[in-house]
mmCIF file of C-alpha atoms in Angstrom:
data_model
loop_
_atom_site.group_PDB
_atom_site.id
_atom_site.type_symbol
_atom_site.label_atom_id
_atom_site.label_comp_id
_atom_site.label_asym_id
_atom_site.label_seq_id
_atom_site.Cartn_x
_atom_site.Cartn_y
_atom_site.Cartn_z
ATOM 1 C CA MET A 1 -15.197 2.152 5.633
ATOM 2 C CA LYS A 2 -15.879 2.936 9.268
ATOM 3 C CA LYS A 3 -14.702 6.550 8.944
ATOM 4 C CA SER A 4 -15.023 8.876 5.990
ATOM 5 C CA VAL A 5 -12.045 9.668 3.767
ATOM 6 C CA GLU A 6 -12.011 13.172 5.228
ATOM 7 C CA GLU A 7 -11.989 11.849 8.803
ATOM 8 C CA HIS A 8 -9.114 9.498 8.067
ATOM 9 C CA ALA A 9 -7.193 12.304 6.334
ATOM 10 C CA ALA A 10 -7.612 14.635 9.301
ATOM 11 C CA ARG A 11 -6.637 11.911 11.779
ATOM 12 C CA PHE A 12 -3.410 11.126 9.961
ATOM 13 C CA SER A 13 -2.530 14.769 9.344
ATOM 14 C CA GLU A 14 -2.714 15.335 13.107
ATOM 15 C CA LYS A 15 -0.199 12.570 13.800
ATOM 16 C CA ALA A 16 2.052 13.150 10.767
ATOM 17 C CA ALA A 17 4.954 14.747 12.635
ATOM 18 C CA THR A 18 5.324 11.805 15.032
ATOM 19 C CA TYR A 19 4.035 9.023 12.773
ATOM 20 C CA ASP A 20 7.413 7.528 11.864
ATOM 21 C CA ASP A 21 8.495 7.256 15.492
ATOM 22 C CA SER A 22 5.265 5.532 16.531
ATOM 23 C CA LYS A 23 5.526 2.424 14.359
ATOM 24 C CA SER A 24 6.107 -1.101 15.647
ATOM 25 C CA ASP A 25 8.810 -3.595 14.769
ATOM 26 C CA GLU A 26 6.193 -5.554 12.815
ATOM 27 C CA TYR A 27 5.326 -2.463 10.780
ATOM 28 C CA HIS A 28 8.963 -1.972 9.842
ATOM 29 C CA ALA A 29 9.394 -5.677 9.050
ATOM 30 C CA CYS A 30 6.321 -5.519 6.827
ATOM 31 C CA ALA A 31 7.587 -2.408 5.045
ATOM 32 C CA GLY A 32 10.954 -4.034 4.456
ATOM 33 C CA LEU A 33 9.320 -7.057 2.845
ATOM 34 C CA VAL A 34 7.161 -4.847 0.613
ATOM 35 C CA VAL A 35 10.270 -3.030 -0.599
ATOM 36 C CA ASP A 36 12.158 -6.286 -1.164
ATOM 37 C CA TYR A 37 9.347 -7.909 -3.112
ATOM 38 C CA ALA A 38 8.603 -4.779 -5.188
ATOM 39 C CA ASP A 39 12.188 -4.904 -6.474
ATOM 40 C CA PRO A 40 11.754 -2.331 -9.282
ATOM 41 C CA ASN A 41 13.949 -2.148 -12.349
ATOM 42 C CA PRO A 42 15.683 1.176 -13.120
ATOM 43 C CA ASP A 43 13.087 1.959 -15.808
ATOM 44 C CA ASP A 44 10.027 1.014 -13.706
ATOM 45 C CA VAL A 45 7.297 3.374 -12.565
ATOM 46 C CA VAL A 46 5.894 2.395 -9.160
ATOM 47 C CA LEU A 47 2.543 3.540 -7.786
ATOM 48 C CA ASP A 48 2.561 3.569 -3.966
ATOM 49 C CA LEU A 49 -0.953 3.828 -2.521
ATOM 50 C CA GLY A 50 -1.548 5.041 1.004
ATOM 51 C CA ALA A 51 2.021 6.315 0.861
ATOM 52 C CA GLY A 52 1.876 8.231 4.132
ATOM 53 C CA THR A 53 5.238 9.802 4.969
ATOM 54 C CA GLY A 54 6.951 7.785 2.253
ATOM 55 C CA ALA A 55 8.314 4.677 3.985
ATOM 56 C CA ILE A 56 7.886 2.605 0.824
ATOM 57 C CA ALA A 57 8.087 5.318 -1.842
ATOM 58 C CA LEU A 58 11.377 6.774 -0.621
ATOM 59 C CA ALA A 59 12.950 3.346 -0.198
ATOM 60 C CA LEU A 60 12.042 2.373 -3.770
ATOM 61 C CA ALA A 61 12.963 5.664 -5.436
ATOM 62 C CA PRO A 62 16.736 5.050 -5.766
ATOM 63 C CA ASP A 63 16.056 1.865 -7.763
ATOM 64 C CA ALA A 64 13.083 3.024 -9.864
ATOM 65 C CA GLU A 65 12.617 5.490 -12.696
ATOM 66 C CA ARG A 66 9.774 7.218 -10.849
ATOM 67 C CA VAL A 67 7.527 6.668 -7.850
ATOM 68 C CA LEU A 68 3.989 8.015 -7.767
ATOM 69 C CA ALA A 69 3.191 8.358 -4.054
ATOM 70 C CA ARG A 70 -0.519 8.797 -3.347
ATOM 71 C CA ASP A 71 -2.237 9.550 -0.047
ATOM 72 C CA ILE A 72 -5.294 11.340 1.332
ATOM 73 C CA SER A 73 -3.473 13.229 4.108
ATOM 74 C CA GLU A 74 -1.681 16.442 3.195
ATOM 75 C CA GLY A 75 0.129 16.395 6.521
ATOM 76 C CA MET A 76 1.567 12.954 5.844
ATOM 77 C CA MET A 77 2.553 13.914 2.295
ATOM 78 C CA ASP A 78 4.250 17.079 3.527
ATOM 79 C CA GLU A 79 6.445 14.903 5.734
ATOM 80 C CA GLY A 80 7.181 12.681 2.751
ATOM 81 C CA ARG A 81 8.119 15.656 0.579
ATOM 82 C CA ARG A 82 10.393 16.974 3.324
ATOM 83 C CA LYS A 83 12.180 13.635 3.618
ATOM 84 C CA ALA A 84 12.524 13.328 -0.157
ATOM 85 C CA ALA A 85 14.144 16.774 -0.306
ATOM 86 C CA GLU A 86 16.505 15.891 2.548
ATOM 87 C CA ARG A 87 17.608 12.772 0.655
ATOM 88 C CA GLY A 88 17.944 14.549 -2.676
ATOM 89 C CA LEU A 89 15.275 12.396 -4.326
ATOM 90 C CA ASP A 90 13.609 14.172 -7.229
ATOM 91 C CA ASN A 91 11.823 11.201 -8.788
ATOM 92 C CA VAL A 92 9.092 10.858 -6.142
ATOM 93 C CA GLU A 93 5.782 12.636 -6.713
ATOM 94 C CA PHE A 94 3.510 13.017 -3.677
ATOM 95 C CA ALA A 95 -0.072 13.852 -4.679
ATOM 96 C CA TYR A 96 -3.621 13.255 -3.513
ATOM 97 C CA GLY A 97 -5.042 9.873 -4.385
ATOM 98 C CA GLU A 98 -7.454 7.328 -2.937
ATOM 99 C CA PHE A 99 -7.395 3.569 -3.350
ATOM 100 C CA ARG A 100 -10.452 3.659 -5.581
ATOM 101 C CA ALA A 101 -9.401 6.863 -7.340
ATOM 102 C CA PRO A 102 -5.598 6.873 -7.311
ATOM 103 C CA GLY A 103 -5.098 10.126 -9.189
ATOM 104 C CA VAL A 104 -2.962 8.710 -11.991
ATOM 105 C CA ASP A 105 -3.119 10.411 -15.380
ATOM 106 C CA ALA A 106 -4.673 8.480 -18.244
ATOM 107 C CA GLY A 107 -1.926 6.818 -20.238
ATOM 108 C CA GLN A 108 0.540 6.908 -17.348
ATOM 109 C CA ARG A 109 2.582 3.707 -17.349
ATOM 110 C CA VAL A 110 2.622 1.814 -14.049
ATOM 111 C CA ASP A 111 4.845 -1.243 -13.716
ATOM 112 C CA ALA A 112 4.283 -2.077 -10.062
ATOM 113 C CA VAL A 113 1.870 -1.120 -7.295
ATOM 114 C CA THR A 114 2.759 -1.138 -3.613
ATOM 115 C CA SER A 115 0.864 -0.396 -0.429
ATOM 116 C CA ASN A 116 1.696 -0.828 3.242
ATOM 117 C CA PHE A 117 -0.593 -0.644 6.299
ATOM 118 C CA ALA A 118 -3.385 1.301 4.605
ATOM 119 C CA LEU A 119 -5.921 -0.919 2.810
ATOM 120 C CA HIS A 120 -7.360 -2.225 6.094
ATOM 121 C CA HIS A 121 -9.316 0.999 6.561
ATOM 122 C CA LEU A 122 -11.660 -0.092 3.742
ATOM 123 C CA ALA A 123 -14.513 -2.584 4.008
ATOM 124 C CA ASP A 124 -14.030 -5.864 2.150
ATOM 125 C CA ASP A 125 -16.131 -4.843 -0.868
ATOM 126 C CA GLU A 126 -14.178 -1.578 -1.025
ATOM 127 C CA LYS A 127 -10.907 -3.528 -0.856
ATOM 128 C CA ARG A 128 -12.032 -5.547 -3.881
ATOM 129 C CA GLU A 129 -12.754 -2.301 -5.742
ATOM 130 C CA ALA A 130 -9.328 -0.993 -4.745
ATOM 131 C CA ILE A 131 -7.589 -4.131 -6.006
ATOM 132 C CA ARG A 132 -9.571 -3.812 -9.236
ATOM 133 C CA GLU A 133 -8.187 -0.275 -9.604
ATOM 134 C CA MET A 134 -4.649 -1.526 -8.901
ATOM 135 C CA ALA A 135 -5.077 -4.141 -11.638
ATOM 136 C CA ALA A 136 -6.476 -1.533 -14.020
ATOM 137 C CA THR A 137 -3.171 0.369 -13.933
ATOM 138 C CA GLY A 138 -1.637 -2.438 -15.994
ATOM 139 C CA ALA A 139 0.977 -3.178 -13.339
ATOM 140 C CA ARG A 140 2.682 -6.538 -13.667
ATOM 141 C CA ARG A 141 3.222 -6.846 -9.898
ATOM 142 C CA ILE A 142 1.280 -5.756 -6.820
ATOM 143 C CA VAL A 143 2.819 -5.984 -3.352
ATOM 144 C CA LEU A 144 0.494 -5.435 -0.415
ATOM 145 C CA GLY A 145 1.574 -5.274 3.205
ATOM 146 C CA ASP A 146 -1.331 -4.870 5.577
ATOM 147 C CA VAL A 147 -3.224 -5.765 8.678
ATOM 148 C CA ALA A 148 -4.988 -9.000 7.726
ATOM 149 C CA PHE A 149 -6.205 -12.047 9.599
ATOM 150 C CA PHE A 150 -4.611 -15.441 9.160
ATOM 151 C CA GLU A 151 -7.142 -16.820 11.640
ATOM 152 C CA GLY A 152 -9.964 -14.891 13.288
ATOM 153 C CA PRO A 153 -10.011 -11.250 14.405
ATOM 154 C CA ASP A 154 -8.743 -10.390 17.865
ATOM 155 C CA ALA A 155 -9.592 -6.830 18.787
ATOM 156 C CA ASP A 156 -7.415 -7.049 21.909
ATOM 157 C CA ALA A 157 -4.269 -7.808 19.902
ATOM 158 C CA PRO A 158 -2.032 -5.157 18.311
ATOM 159 C CA PHE A 159 -2.639 -3.629 14.879
ATOM 160 C CA TYR A 160 -6.419 -3.763 15.023
ATOM 161 C CA SER A 161 -8.625 -0.926 16.308
ATOM 162 C CA PRO A 162 -12.262 -1.847 15.622
ATOM 163 C CA GLU A 163 -13.440 1.760 15.705
ATOM 164 C CA VAL A 164 -11.346 2.742 12.680
ATOM 165 C CA ASP A 165 -9.988 -0.466 11.138
ATOM 166 C CA ASP A 166 -11.747 -3.150 9.099
ATOM 167 C CA PRO A 167 -9.146 -5.797 8.184
ATOM 168 C CA ALA A 168 -9.890 -8.653 5.814
ATOM 169 C CA THR A 169 -8.785 -12.240 6.040
ATOM 170 C CA VAL A 170 -5.735 -13.175 4.003
ATOM 171 C CA GLY A 171 -7.983 -15.497 2.002
ATOM 172 C CA THR A 172 -10.295 -12.644 1.032
ATOM 173 C CA LEU A 173 -7.365 -10.622 -0.290
ATOM 174 C CA VAL A 174 -5.916 -13.568 -2.203
ATOM 175 C CA GLU A 175 -9.297 -14.201 -3.832
ATOM 176 C CA ALA A 176 -9.550 -10.527 -4.811
ATOM 177 C CA PHE A 177 -6.188 -10.676 -6.586
ATOM 178 C CA THR A 178 -6.940 -13.923 -8.401
ATOM 179 C CA ALA A 179 -10.298 -12.530 -9.533
ATOM 180 C CA GLU A 180 -8.382 -9.782 -11.355
ATOM 181 C CA GLY A 181 -6.110 -12.186 -13.240
ATOM 182 C CA PHE A 182 -3.173 -12.277 -10.834
ATOM 183 C CA ALA A 183 -1.344 -15.230 -9.341
ATOM 184 C CA VAL A 184 -0.410 -14.865 -5.695
ATOM 185 C CA THR A 185 3.228 -15.913 -5.642
ATOM 186 C CA ALA A 186 4.059 -15.257 -1.983
ATOM 187 C CA VAL A 187 2.296 -14.749 1.334
ATOM 188 C CA GLU A 188 4.483 -13.741 4.273
ATOM 189 C CA ARG A 189 3.174 -14.033 7.826
ATOM 190 C CA VAL A 190 4.769 -11.148 9.740
ATOM 191 C CA HIS A 191 2.328 -11.518 12.648
ATOM 192 C CA ASP A 192 -0.978 -13.326 13.185
ATOM 193 C CA GLN A 193 -2.606 -10.096 12.000
ATOM 194 C CA VAL A 194 -0.001 -8.748 9.556
ATOM 195 C CA ALA A 195 0.622 -10.162 6.074
ATOM 196 C CA VAL A 196 2.569 -9.346 2.936
ATOM 197 C CA ILE A 197 0.944 -10.591 -0.270
ATOM 198 C CA VAL A 198 2.701 -10.606 -3.644
ATOM 199 C CA ALA A 199 0.605 -10.883 -6.797
ATOM 200 C CA GLU A 200 1.920 -11.245 -10.365
ATOM 201 C CA ARG A 201 -0.148 -10.640 -13.492
ATOM 202 C CA LEU A 202 -0.824 -13.903 -15.293
ATOM 203 C CA ASP A 203 -1.131 -12.377 -18.762
ATOM 204 C CA ASP A 204 2.089 -10.349 -18.573
ATOM 205 C CA ASP A 205 3.511 -10.466 -22.108
ATOM 206 C CA SER A 206 5.851 -7.500 -21.713
ATOM 207 C CA GLU A 207 8.880 -9.550 -22.705
ATOM 208 C CA THR A 208 7.315 -11.232 -25.725
ATOM 209 C CA GLU A 209 7.602 -10.213 -29.370
#
């Protein structure tokens, strides 16, 4: 990670009020795909990591039993809480959580994990740890939308700021999911540097017996 957790939290809290208006068409396309692929059942609990102002969490809440929205920026979460209240959503919980320490109570059921435009702040070894934590929740499906390279990095292109971002290749992320016992069932190319990856647990026996 090129910046500390505290530095990232402060940076995003400063921009929280205008964050939603600053996002690109590719960001919104990526978020839409994450929501579509997450596709929760009415009795599903979804963990949304790097939730920010709630783009994914609030979109999933009407179709899920509960959404656990986790972020490191109080400013971003305050915006998410405000939007949830405006929409009358009472099944979204915004609370502090990091990728490698998501702040989920022991024994809490998690059926799906989502994340959009957040994991790229971690170094590749930290991303692998984060994906290990996602797998450890017991979720049957993980949907990741993020800045990721299909080819090589291009610091002059959108979505990638070398001073704060550290994107992985799509291949690195796919390998991290398969190492944790997941099959990657879809990879969507939103942009040369933006991908949506869908991973399904191979040993999911929830519908057996």
